[in-house]
C-alpha cells in the first residue's frame, strides 16, 4: 500500500492483527495487501473508488464490510460497501492456490460483524456490533478462506448442525443463541460489491439545475443523460450513476473473488446484491467469481456489455442470476445451488430472472438508435434447485427458491448446454414445478439449445406471446432411465454436492450428458470454446472442478473436489 502520507485521508486505525479501517473514498490509486499490516480491510460505510483511481487488491486479502448501524435508509450508518464508480477501476485478482497471505489465495469479501464468544453475532442494543480498534472479540466469519461461516437463513440460523449454533437448537427458539439470531435481520450484515461503468443501458436520467442571476432571477436547465441512471441500493449522486455509450468500457478485473453474507435492503425493490454490475463494459474481466449467502440477488447486470465466465452462486435470498436494462453480454460456465431453506429477502426465488426492458422503448435514444434491447446468453450452466422435503424449517420459515428460469419483459437471447435439477416436486403448486416460465412480455428471439430438465413437474415451454422461440434438444429427464440426475445435491453434508450429472445407474464415475452444440462466435469474448458436455463441469470424475480451492462450498467440504 502507499505510504501513510498518501493515505492519511483514507485510512485510520491500523494495527490490530493486520486490520486497516477504511472510512474515506479512494481517490488515489491504491493497493491493499502489500504487507503484513493489511491482511484485513474494514469498509466503514460506503467506500467509492473514484476520480480516475485504480484500487488493486492482492491475493489472500479479506475485505470486510461493517454492518448497518440503524434501521432503514433514514436511521443509523449505512453498511460497509465497495462501489467502483464510472471513473474508477478495481483490479482484484486472487488465485485458487494454497492460501498464503499477500502471495496466494482468493480475495474474500465478507462481514465485519463480531462473534459474541458463543458463536452468535455480538449485538449492541438492536444492532450488530462491527469491528472497533482494540476489540478482543473475533469476527463471526473469522476464517472465511479455510473455515467459512456456514449457510444462514433469514434469521441467521446456521444449517450446519456441527456448528455451535445448530439448526435444531435455534429453531426451537429456547436458547440464548437462538434469541440473539431471531432478534436480528440479515439486512444489517454488510452491503456488497458494486461496479459501475459507462456502457449502454436502456435507461435515461434527467437532471434539472437551478441557477440564480445577479438580479435574483432563477432559471432552470434540464439535461438528459441518455442510457444513464442511478444504481439501486444507494443514495443517488454523481457517484452512483452508471451507463453511457462506451461499449468496451474497462472497469478493471475480478478473478477468484468470493463475496459472502452481503446484501442490504434500503426499501422494497431497492436492495444491494452480492455483486452488482451497472453499465459495465466489455473491457472488464469477470472470471471465477462467487456469491455466497447474499440477502438479495447473487449477480445482477443492469445493462452494459460485460462478459463473464466461471460464476457461482450459493443460497441467496432472491435470484441467483438476474439480467436487466438491455444487458448484451455472455456468460460461459455458471453454477448455482439454491437454498434448501429460507434465506435473505424472500428465501430464494428464481435460479435465473432474465429481463430485457426497464423503460418504454420511446424513452431513450442513443446515437439515433432506440436503446439496446437485451441480447445476452449463457452457455454451460448447472442449476440445482431446492428439495421440497426441506423447503421449510422447524420454525416455519418457507423456502421460496424454485429452481426455475424466467424469461420476460423484453428478454432476447440464448441458453446453451443447460442442466437443471430440482427437488422432488409433485405439482406446480409446490412452488417450483415449472422449469421455465416464458412470459408473453419476452421480446425475443429466444434460443434454447441442449437443455436437460430433471425433477420438475412442469417442463413444457410456453408458446404465448409474439416472440420467436427456437429449440433443439430440450428434454425432460425426470423419469428417463438414461439420466439419473446428480449424485448427491445436499448442501448440508460433507461431500454432499457433486454437480456432474450421471447417466445410467449411479456410480463413482460421472459420465455426463453429451452435447454437440457449436457455440456462436460471440462467446469468443468470454471463453470462446465449445464443450462437448451439458452443464458447467467436465463430466469425468477424475477432473478437478473449477470451483476447487477458492469457493465457500469447496472450503466447507460440501462440494466434491
JSON list of N, CA, C and O in Angstrom, two decimals, residues 324-373:
[
{"chain": "A", "resi": 324, "resn": "UNK", "atom": "N", "xyz": [-30.95, -7.33, -16.49]},
{"chain": "A", "resi": 324, "resn": "UNK", "atom": "CA", "xyz": [-31.90, -6.22, -16.65]},
{"chain": "A", "resi": 324, "resn": "UNK", "atom": "C", "xyz": [-31.35, -5.18, -17.62]},
{"chain": "A", "resi": 324, "resn": "UNK", "atom": "O", "xyz": [-30.16, -5.16, -17.95]},
{"chain": "A", "resi": 325, "resn": "UNK", "atom": "N", "xyz": [-32.23, -4.28, -18.04]},
{"chain": "A", "resi": 325, "resn": "UNK", "atom": "CA", "xyz": [-31.90, -2.99, -18.63]},
{"chain": "A", "resi": 325, "resn": "UNK", "atom": "C", "xyz": [-31.02, -3.06, -19.87]},
{"chain": "A", "resi": 325, "resn": "UNK", "atom": "O", "xyz": [-30.12, -2.25, -20.07]},
{"chain": "A", "resi": 326, "resn": "UNK", "atom": "N", "xyz": [-31.29, -4.05, -20.74]},
{"chain": "A", "resi": 326, "resn": "UNK", "atom": "CA", "xyz": [-30.60, -4.07, -22.01]},
{"chain": "A", "resi": 326, "resn": "UNK", "atom": "C", "xyz": [-29.20, -4.63, -21.98]},
{"chain": "A", "resi": 326, "resn": "UNK", "atom": "O", "xyz": [-28.39, -4.33, -22.87]},
{"chain": "A", "resi": 327, "resn": "UNK", "atom": "N", "xyz": [-28.87, -5.45, -20.97]},
{"chain": "A", "resi": 327, "resn": "UNK", "atom": "CA", "xyz": [-27.56, -6.09, -20.95]},
{"chain": "A", "resi": 327, "resn": "UNK", "atom": "C", "xyz": [-27.36, -6.92, -22.22]},
{"chain": "A", "resi": 327, "resn": "UNK", "atom": "O", "xyz": [-28.30, -7.57, -22.69]},
{"chain": "A", "resi": 328, "resn": "UNK", "atom": "N", "xyz": [-26.16, -6.91, -22.77]},
{"chain": "A", "resi": 328, "resn": "UNK", "atom": "CA", "xyz": [-25.92, -7.62, -24.03]},
{"chain": "A", "resi": 328, "resn": "UNK", "atom": "C", "xyz": [-24.61, -8.40, -23.99]},
{"chain": "A", "resi": 328, "resn": "UNK", "atom": "O", "xyz": [-23.89, -8.47, -24.99]},
{"chain": "A", "resi": 329, "resn": "UNK", "atom": "N", "xyz": [-24.30, -9.00, -22.85]},
{"chain": "A", "resi": 329, "resn": "UNK", "atom": "CA", "xyz": [-23.08, -9.78, -22.72]},
{"chain": "A", "resi": 329, "resn": "UNK", "atom": "C", "xyz": [-23.34, -11.27, -22.79]},
{"chain": "A", "resi": 329, "resn": "UNK", "atom": "O", "xyz": [-24.44, -11.73, -23.12]},
{"chain": "A", "resi": 330, "resn": "UNK", "atom": "N", "xyz": [-22.31, -12.05, -22.49]},
{"chain": "A", "resi": 330, "resn": "UNK", "atom": "CA", "xyz": [-22.43, -13.50, -22.46]},
{"chain": "A", "resi": 330, "resn": "UNK", "atom": "C", "xyz": [-21.69, -14.05, -21.25]},
{"chain": "A", "resi": 330, "resn": "UNK", "atom": "O", "xyz": [-20.72, -13.45, -20.78]},
{"chain": "A", "resi": 331, "resn": "UNK", "atom": "N", "xyz": [-22.17, -15.20, -20.76]},
{"chain": "A", "resi": 331, "resn": "UNK", "atom": "CA", "xyz": [-21.54, -15.88, -19.63]},
{"chain": "A", "resi": 331, "resn": "UNK", "atom": "C", "xyz": [-21.38, -17.34, -19.99]},
{"chain": "A", "resi": 331, "resn": "UNK", "atom": "O", "xyz": [-22.32, -17.99, -20.46]},
{"chain": "A", "resi": 332, "resn": "UNK", "atom": "N", "xyz": [-20.18, -17.87, -19.80]},
{"chain": "A", "resi": 332, "resn": "UNK", "atom": "CA", "xyz": [-19.94, -19.29, -20.01]},
{"chain": "A", "resi": 332, "resn": "UNK", "atom": "C", "xyz": [-19.43, -19.91, -18.72]},
{"chain": "A", "resi": 332, "resn": "UNK", "atom": "O", "xyz": [-18.53, -19.36, -18.07]},
{"chain": "A", "resi": 333, "resn": "UNK", "atom": "N", "xyz": [-20.00, -21.04, -18.35]},
{"chain": "A", "resi": 333, "resn": "UNK", "atom": "CA", "xyz": [-19.74, -21.76, -17.11]},
{"chain": "A", "resi": 333, "resn": "UNK", "atom": "C", "xyz": [-20.34, -20.99, -15.92]},
{"chain": "A", "resi": 333, "resn": "UNK", "atom": "O", "xyz": [-19.71, -20.11, -15.34]},
{"chain": "A", "resi": 334, "resn": "UNK", "atom": "N", "xyz": [-21.56, -21.33, -15.60]},
{"chain": "A", "resi": 334, "resn": "UNK", "atom": "CA", "xyz": [-22.29, -20.72, -14.49]},
{"chain": "A", "resi": 334, "resn": "UNK", "atom": "C", "xyz": [-22.90, -21.84, -13.66]},
{"chain": "A", "resi": 334, "resn": "UNK", "atom": "O", "xyz": [-23.43, -22.82, -14.21]},
{"chain": "A", "resi": 335, "resn": "UNK", "atom": "N", "xyz": [-22.86, -21.70, -12.35]},
{"chain": "A", "resi": 335, "resn": "UNK", "atom": "CA", "xyz": [-23.31, -22.76, -11.45]},
{"chain": "A", "resi": 335, "resn": "UNK", "atom": "C", "xyz": [-24.02, -22.14, -10.27]},
{"chain": "A", "resi": 335, "resn": "UNK", "atom": "O", "xyz": [-23.53, -21.18, -9.67]},
{"chain": "A", "resi": 336, "resn": "UNK", "atom": "N", "xyz": [-25.21, -22.64, -9.95]},
{"chain": "A", "resi": 336, "resn": "UNK", "atom": "CA", "xyz": [-25.90, -22.17, -8.75]},
{"chain": "A", "resi": 336, "resn": "UNK", "atom": "C", "xyz": [-26.49, -23.34, -7.98]},
{"chain": "A", "resi": 336, "resn": "UNK", "atom": "O", "xyz": [-27.02, -24.29, -8.56]},
{"chain": "A", "resi": 337, "resn": "UNK", "atom": "N", "xyz": [-26.35, -23.26, -6.67]},
{"chain": "A", "resi": 337, "resn": "UNK", "atom": "CA", "xyz": [-27.04, -24.16, -5.75]},
{"chain": "A", "resi": 337, "resn": "UNK", "atom": "C", "xyz": [-27.98, -23.28, -4.93]},
{"chain": "A", "resi": 337, "resn": "UNK", "atom": "O", "xyz": [-27.53, -22.46, -4.12]},
{"chain": "A", "resi": 338, "resn": "UNK", "atom": "N", "xyz": [-29.28, -23.44, -5.16]},
{"chain": "A", "resi": 338, "resn": "UNK", "atom": "CA", "xyz": [-30.23, -22.61, -4.43]},
{"chain": "A", "resi": 338, "resn": "UNK", "atom": "C", "xyz": [-30.39, -23.12, -3.00]},
{"chain": "A", "resi": 338, "resn": "UNK", "atom": "O", "xyz": [-30.09, -24.27, -2.67]},
{"chain": "A", "resi": 339, "resn": "UNK", "atom": "N", "xyz": [-30.89, -22.23, -2.14]},
{"chain": "A", "resi": 339, "resn": "UNK", "atom": "CA", "xyz": [-31.05, -22.57, -0.73]},
{"chain": "A", "resi": 339, "resn": "UNK", "atom": "C", "xyz": [-32.08, -23.68, -0.55]},
{"chain": "A", "resi": 339, "resn": "UNK", "atom": "O", "xyz": [-33.07, -23.75, -1.29]},
{"chain": "A", "resi": 340, "resn": "UNK", "atom": "N", "xyz": [-31.87, -24.54, 0.44]},
{"chain": "A", "resi": 340, "resn": "UNK", "atom": "CA", "xyz": [-32.86, -25.56, 0.75]},
{"chain": "A", "resi": 340, "resn": "UNK", "atom": "C", "xyz": [-33.72, -25.16, 1.94]},
{"chain": "A", "resi": 340, "resn": "UNK", "atom": "O", "xyz": [-34.48, -25.95, 2.47]},
{"chain": "A", "resi": 341, "resn": "UNK", "atom": "N", "xyz": [-33.58, -23.93, 2.38]},
{"chain": "A", "resi": 341, "resn": "UNK", "atom": "CA", "xyz": [-34.41, -23.38, 3.45]},
{"chain": "A", "resi": 341, "resn": "UNK", "atom": "C", "xyz": [-34.38, -21.86, 3.31]},
{"chain": "A", "resi": 341, "resn": "UNK", "atom": "O", "xyz": [-33.68, -21.33, 2.46]},
{"chain": "A", "resi": 342, "resn": "UNK", "atom": "N", "xyz": [-35.12, -21.15, 4.13]},
{"chain": "A", "resi": 342, "resn": "UNK", "atom": "CA", "xyz": [-35.28, -19.72, 3.95]},
{"chain": "A", "resi": 342, "resn": "UNK", "atom": "C", "xyz": [-33.97, -18.97, 4.14]},
{"chain": "A", "resi": 342, "resn": "UNK", "atom": "O", "xyz": [-33.25, -19.21, 5.09]},
{"chain": "A", "resi": 343, "resn": "UNK", "atom": "N", "xyz": [-33.67, -18.07, 3.21]},
{"chain": "A", "resi": 343, "resn": "UNK", "atom": "CA", "xyz": [-32.52, -17.18, 3.34]},
{"chain": "A", "resi": 343, "resn": "UNK", "atom": "C", "xyz": [-32.92, -15.81, 2.82]},
{"chain": "A", "resi": 343, "resn": "UNK", "atom": "O", "xyz": [-33.79, -15.68, 1.96]},
{"chain": "A", "resi": 344, "resn": "UNK", "atom": "N", "xyz": [-32.30, -14.79, 3.35]},
{"chain": "A", "resi": 344, "resn": "UNK", "atom": "CA", "xyz": [-32.40, -13.45, 2.78]},
{"chain": "A", "resi": 344, "resn": "UNK", "atom": "C", "xyz": [-33.79, -12.89, 2.63]},
{"chain": "A", "resi": 344, "resn": "UNK", "atom": "O", "xyz": [-34.69, -13.16, 3.41]},
{"chain": "A", "resi": 345, "resn": "UNK", "atom": "N", "xyz": [-33.95, -12.13, 1.56]},
{"chain": "A", "resi": 345, "resn": "UNK", "atom": "CA", "xyz": [-35.15, -11.30, 1.40]},
{"chain": "A", "resi": 345, "resn": "UNK", "atom": "C", "xyz": [-36.41, -12.11, 1.17]},
{"chain": "A", "resi": 345, "resn": "UNK", "atom": "O", "xyz": [-37.48, -11.79, 1.67]},
{"chain": "A", "resi": 346, "resn": "UNK", "atom": "N", "xyz": [-36.34, -13.19, 0.38]},
{"chain": "A", "resi": 346, "resn": "UNK", "atom": "CA", "xyz": [-37.54, -13.96, 0.05]},
{"chain": "A", "resi": 346, "resn": "UNK", "atom": "C", "xyz": [-37.37, -15.45, 0.27]},
{"chain": "A", "resi": 346, "resn": "UNK", "atom": "O", "xyz": [-38.27, -16.22, -0.03]},
{"chain": "A", "resi": 347, "resn": "UNK", "atom": "N", "xyz": [-36.24, -15.86, 0.79]},
{"chain": "A", "resi": 347, "resn": "UNK", "atom": "CA", "xyz": [-35.98, -17.29, 0.91]},
{"chain": "A", "resi": 347, "resn": "UNK", "atom": "C", "xyz": [-35.56, -17.90, -0.41]},
{"chain": "A", "resi": 347, "resn": "UNK", "atom": "O", "xyz": [-35.66, -19.10, -0.61]},
{"chain": "A", "resi": 348, "resn": "UNK", "atom": "N", "xyz": [-35.06, -17.07, -1.31]},
{"chain": "A", "resi": 348, "resn": "UNK", "atom": "CA", "xyz": [-34.69, -17.55, -2.64]},
{"chain": "A", "resi": 348, "resn": "UNK", "atom": "C", "xyz": [-35.85, -17.35, -3.60]},
{"chain": "A", "resi": 348, "resn": "UNK", "atom": "O", "xyz": [-37.01, -17.34, -3.21]},
{"chain": "A", "resi": 349, "resn": "UNK", "atom": "N", "xyz": [-35.53, -17.22, -4.88]},
{"chain": "A", "resi": 349, "resn": "UNK", "atom": "CA", "xyz": [-36.57, -17.03, -5.88]},
{"chain": "A", "resi": 349, "resn": "UNK", "atom": "C", "xyz": [-36.14, -17.79, -7.13]},
{"chain": "A", "resi": 349, "resn": "UNK", "atom": "O", "xyz": [-35.90, -18.99, -7.07]},
{"chain": "A", "resi": 350, "resn": "UNK", "atom": "N", "xyz": [-36.01, -17.09, -8.24]},
{"chain": "A", "resi": 350, "resn": "UNK", "atom": "CA", "xyz": [-35.65, -17.75, -9.49]},
{"chain": "A", "resi": 350, "resn": "UNK", "atom": "C", "xyz": [-34.16, -18.13, -9.50]},
{"chain": "A", "resi": 350, "resn": "UNK", "atom": "O", "xyz": [-33.33, -17.43, -8.94]},
{"chain": "A", "resi": 351, "resn": "UNK", "atom": "N", "xyz": [-33.87, -19.24, -10.15]},
{"chain": "A", "resi": 351, "resn": "UNK", "atom": "CA", "xyz": [-32.46, -19.50, -10.43]},
{"chain": "A", "resi": 351, "resn": "UNK", "atom": "C", "xyz": [-31.95, -18.44, -11.40]},
{"chain": "A", "resi": 351, "resn": "UNK", "atom": "O", "xyz": [-30.85, -17.91, -11.23]},
{"chain": "A", "resi": 352, "resn": "UNK", "atom": "N", "xyz": [-32.76, -18.11, -12.41]},
{"chain": "A", "resi": 352, "resn": "UNK", "atom": "CA", "xyz": [-32.43, -17.05, -13.37]},
{"chain": "A", "resi": 352, "resn": "UNK", "atom": "C", "xyz": [-33.66, -16.21, -13.62]},
{"chain": "A", "resi": 352, "resn": "UNK", "atom": "O", "xyz": [-34.71, -16.74, -13.98]},
{"chain": "A", "resi": 353, "resn": "UNK", "atom": "N", "xyz": [-33.56, -14.91, -13.41]},
{"chain": "A", "resi": 353, "resn": "UNK", "atom": "CA", "xyz": [-34.63, -13.98, -13.76]},
{"chain": "A", "resi": 353, "resn": "UNK", "atom": "C", "xyz": [-34.07, -13.06, -14.83]},
{"chain": "A", "resi": 353, "resn": "UNK", "atom": "O", "xyz": [-33.32, -12.13, -14.54]},
{"chain": "A", "resi": 354, "resn": "UNK", "atom": "N", "xyz": [-34.45, -13.34, -16.07]},
{"chain": "A", "resi": 354, "resn": "UNK", "atom": "CA", "xyz": [-33.85, -12.65, -17.20]},
{"chain": "A", "resi": 354, "resn": "UNK", "atom": "C", "xyz": [-34.86, -11.70, -17.83]},
{"chain": "A", "resi": 354, "resn": "UNK", "atom": "O", "xyz": [-35.83, -12.11, -18.46]},
{"chain": "A", "resi": 355, "resn": "UNK", "atom": "N", "xyz": [-34.64, -10.41, -17.60]},
{"chain": "A", "resi": 355, "resn": "UNK", "atom": "CA", "xyz": [-35.45, -9.34, -18.15]},
{"chain": "A", "resi": 355, "resn": "UNK", "atom": "C", "xyz": [-34.67, -8.64, -19.26]},
{"chain": "A", "resi": 355, "resn": "UNK", "atom": "O", "xyz": [-33.45, -8.79, -19.36]},
{"chain": "A", "resi": 356, "resn": "UNK", "atom": "N", "xyz": [-35.37, -7.84, -20.02]},
{"chain": "A", "resi": 356, "resn": "UNK", "atom": "CA", "xyz": [-34.70, -7.05, -21.03]},
{"chain": "A", "resi": 356, "resn": "UNK", "atom": "C", "xyz": [-34.93, -5.58, -20.83]},
{"chain": "A", "resi": 356, "resn": "UNK", "atom": "O", "xyz": [-33.99, -4.79, -20.74]},
{"chain": "A", "resi": 357, "resn": "UNK", "atom": "N", "xyz": [-36.20, -5.18, -20.75]},
{"chain": "A", "resi": 357, "resn": "UNK", "atom": "CA", "xyz": [-36.55, -3.77, -20.72]},
{"chain": "A", "resi": 357, "resn": "UNK", "atom": "C", "xyz": [-36.81, -3.31, -19.30]},
{"chain": "A", "resi": 357, "resn": "UNK", "atom": "O", "xyz": [-37.37, -4.02, -18.49]},
{"chain": "A", "resi": 358, "resn": "UNK", "atom": "N", "xyz": [-36.41, -2.08, -19.06]},
{"chain": "A", "resi": 358, "resn": "UNK", "atom": "CA", "xyz": [-36.73, -1.45, -17.80]},
{"chain": "A", "resi": 358, "resn": "UNK", "atom": "C", "xyz": [-37.18, -0.02, -18.06]},
{"chain": "A", "resi": 358, "resn": "UNK", "atom": "O", "xyz": [-37.04, 0.85, -17.22]},
{"chain": "A", "resi": 359, "resn": "UNK", "atom": "N", "xyz": [-37.63, 0.22, -19.27]},
{"chain": "A", "resi": 359, "resn": "UNK", "atom": "CA", "xyz": [-38.14, 1.53, -19.66]},
{"chain": "A", "resi": 359, "resn": "UNK", "atom": "C", "xyz": [-38.93, 1.35, -20.94]},
{"chain": "A", "resi": 359, "resn": "UNK", "atom": "O", "xyz": [-38.79, 0.34, -21.63]},
{"chain": "A", "resi": 360, "resn": "UNK", "atom": "N", "xyz": [-39.78, 2.31, -21.26]},
{"chain": "A", "resi": 360, "resn": "UNK", "atom": "CA", "xyz": [-40.54, 2.21, -22.51]},
{"chain": "A", "resi": 360, "resn": "UNK", "atom": "C", "xyz": [-39.59, 2.46, -23.68]},
{"chain": "A", "resi": 360, "resn": "UNK", "atom": "O", "xyz": [-38.63, 3.21, -23.58]},
{"chain": "A", "resi": 361, "resn": "UNK", "atom": "N", "xyz": [-39.88, 1.85, -24.82]},
{"chain": "A", "resi": 361, "resn": "UNK", "atom": "CA", "xyz": [-38.95, 1.90, -25.94]},
{"chain": "A", "resi": 361, "resn": "UNK", "atom": "C", "xyz": [-38.77, 3.31, -26.50]},
{"chain": "A", "resi": 361, "resn": "UNK", "atom": "O", "xyz": [-37.77, 3.60, -27.14]},
{"chain": "A", "resi": 362, "resn": "UNK", "atom": "N", "xyz": [-39.72, 4.17, -26.29]},
{"chain": "A", "resi": 362, "resn": "UNK", "atom": "CA", "xyz": [-39.63, 5.51, -26.86]},
{"chain": "A", "resi": 362, "resn": "UNK", "atom": "C", "xyz": [-38.84, 6.47, -25.97]},
{"chain": "A", "resi": 362, "resn": "UNK", "atom": "O", "xyz": [-38.62, 7.61, -26.34]},
{"chain": "A", "resi": 363, "resn": "UNK", "atom": "N", "xyz": [-38.38, 5.99, -24.80]},
{"chain": "A", "resi": 363, "resn": "UNK", "atom": "CA", "xyz": [-37.85, 6.93, -23.82]},
{"chain": "A", "resi": 363, "resn": "UNK", "atom": "C", "xyz": [-36.37, 7.24, -23.99]},
{"chain": "A", "resi": 363, "resn": "UNK", "atom": "O", "xyz": [-35.90, 8.26, -23.53]},
{"chain": "A", "resi": 364, "resn": "UNK", "atom": "N", "xyz": [-35.61, 6.36, -24.63]},
{"chain": "A", "resi": 364, "resn": "UNK", "atom": "CA", "xyz": [-34.17, 6.56, -24.70]},
{"chain": "A", "resi": 364, "resn": "UNK", "atom": "C", "xyz": [-33.68, 6.35, -26.12]},
{"chain": "A", "resi": 364, "resn": "UNK", "atom": "O", "xyz": [-33.97, 5.34, -26.75]},
{"chain": "A", "resi": 365, "resn": "UNK", "atom": "N", "xyz": [-32.91, 7.30, -26.62]},
{"chain": "A", "resi": 365, "resn": "UNK", "atom": "CA", "xyz": [-32.28, 7.16, -27.92]},
{"chain": "A", "resi": 365, "resn": "UNK", "atom": "C", "xyz": [-30.80, 7.46, -27.77]},
{"chain": "A", "resi": 365, "resn": "UNK", "atom": "O", "xyz": [-30.42, 8.45, -27.16]},
{"chain": "A", "resi": 366, "resn": "UNK", "atom": "N", "xyz": [-29.97, 6.58, -28.29]},
{"chain": "A", "resi": 366, "resn": "UNK", "atom": "CA", "xyz": [-28.52, 6.76, -28.23]},
{"chain": "A", "resi": 366, "resn": "UNK", "atom": "C", "xyz": [-27.99, 6.73, -29.66]},
{"chain": "A", "resi": 366, "resn": "UNK", "atom": "O", "xyz": [-28.18, 5.76, -30.38]},
{"chain": "A", "resi": 367, "resn": "UNK", "atom": "N", "xyz": [-27.33, 7.81, -30.08]},
{"chain": "A", "resi": 367, "resn": "UNK", "atom": "CA", "xyz": [-26.78, 7.92, -31.43]},
{"chain": "A", "resi": 367, "resn": "UNK", "atom": "C", "xyz": [-27.84, 7.61, -32.50]},
{"chain": "A", "resi": 367, "resn": "UNK", "atom": "O", "xyz": [-27.56, 6.94, -33.50]},
{"chain": "A", "resi": 368, "resn": "UNK", "atom": "N", "xyz": [-29.05, 8.08, -32.27]},
{"chain": "A", "resi": 368, "resn": "UNK", "atom": "CA", "xyz": [-30.11, 7.91, -33.26]},
{"chain": "A", "resi": 368, "resn": "UNK", "atom": "C", "xyz": [-30.82, 6.58, -33.21]},
{"chain": "A", "resi": 368, "resn": "UNK", "atom": "O", "xyz": [-31.78, 6.36, -33.95]},
{"chain": "A", "resi": 369, "resn": "UNK", "atom": "N", "xyz": [-30.36, 5.67, -32.35]},
{"chain": "A", "resi": 369, "resn": "UNK", "atom": "CA", "xyz": [-30.99, 4.35, -32.27]},
{"chain": "A", "resi": 369, "resn": "UNK", "atom": "C", "xyz": [-31.74, 4.22, -30.95]},
{"chain": "A", "resi": 369, "resn": "UNK", "atom": "O", "xyz": [-31.33, 4.76, -29.92]},
{"chain": "A", "resi": 370, "resn": "UNK", "atom": "N", "xyz": [-32.84, 3.46, -31.01]},
{"chain": "A", "resi": 370, "resn": "UNK", "atom": "CA", "xyz": [-33.55, 3.16, -29.78]},
{"chain": "A", "resi": 370, "resn": "UNK", "atom": "C", "xyz": [-32.61, 2.38, -28.85]},
{"chain": "A", "resi": 370, "resn": "UNK", "atom": "O", "xyz": [-31.76, 1.63, -29.30]},
{"chain": "A", "resi": 371, "resn": "UNK", "atom": "N", "xyz": [-32.76, 2.58, -27.57]},
{"chain": "A", "resi": 371, "resn": "UNK", "atom": "CA", "xyz": [-31.89, 1.94, -26.60]},
{"chain": "A", "resi": 371, "resn": "UNK", "atom": "C", "xyz": [-31.78, 0.44, -26.88]},
{"chain": "A", "resi": 371, "resn": "UNK", "atom": "O", "xyz": [-32.69, -0.17, -27.44]},
{"chain": "A", "resi": 372, "resn": "UNK", "atom": "N", "xyz": [-30.70, -0.18, -26.48]},
{"chain": "A", "resi": 372, "resn": "UNK", "atom": "CA", "xyz": [-30.48, -1.58, -26.85]},
{"chain": "A", "resi": 372, "resn": "UNK", "atom": "C", "xyz": [-31.47, -2.52, -26.19]},
{"chain": "A", "resi": 372, "resn": "UNK", "atom": "O", "xyz": [-31.71, -2.47, -24.99]},
{"chain": "A", "resi": 373, "resn": "UNK", "atom": "N", "xyz": [-32.07, -3.39, -27.00]},
{"chain": "A", "resi": 373, "resn": "UNK", "atom": "CA", "xyz": [-32.81, -4.50, -26.43]},
{"chain": "A", "resi": 373, "resn": "UNK", "atom": "C", "xyz": [-31.82, -5.43, -25.75]},
{"chain": "A", "resi": 373, "resn": "UNK", "atom": "O", "xyz": [-30.64, -5.49, -26.11]}
]
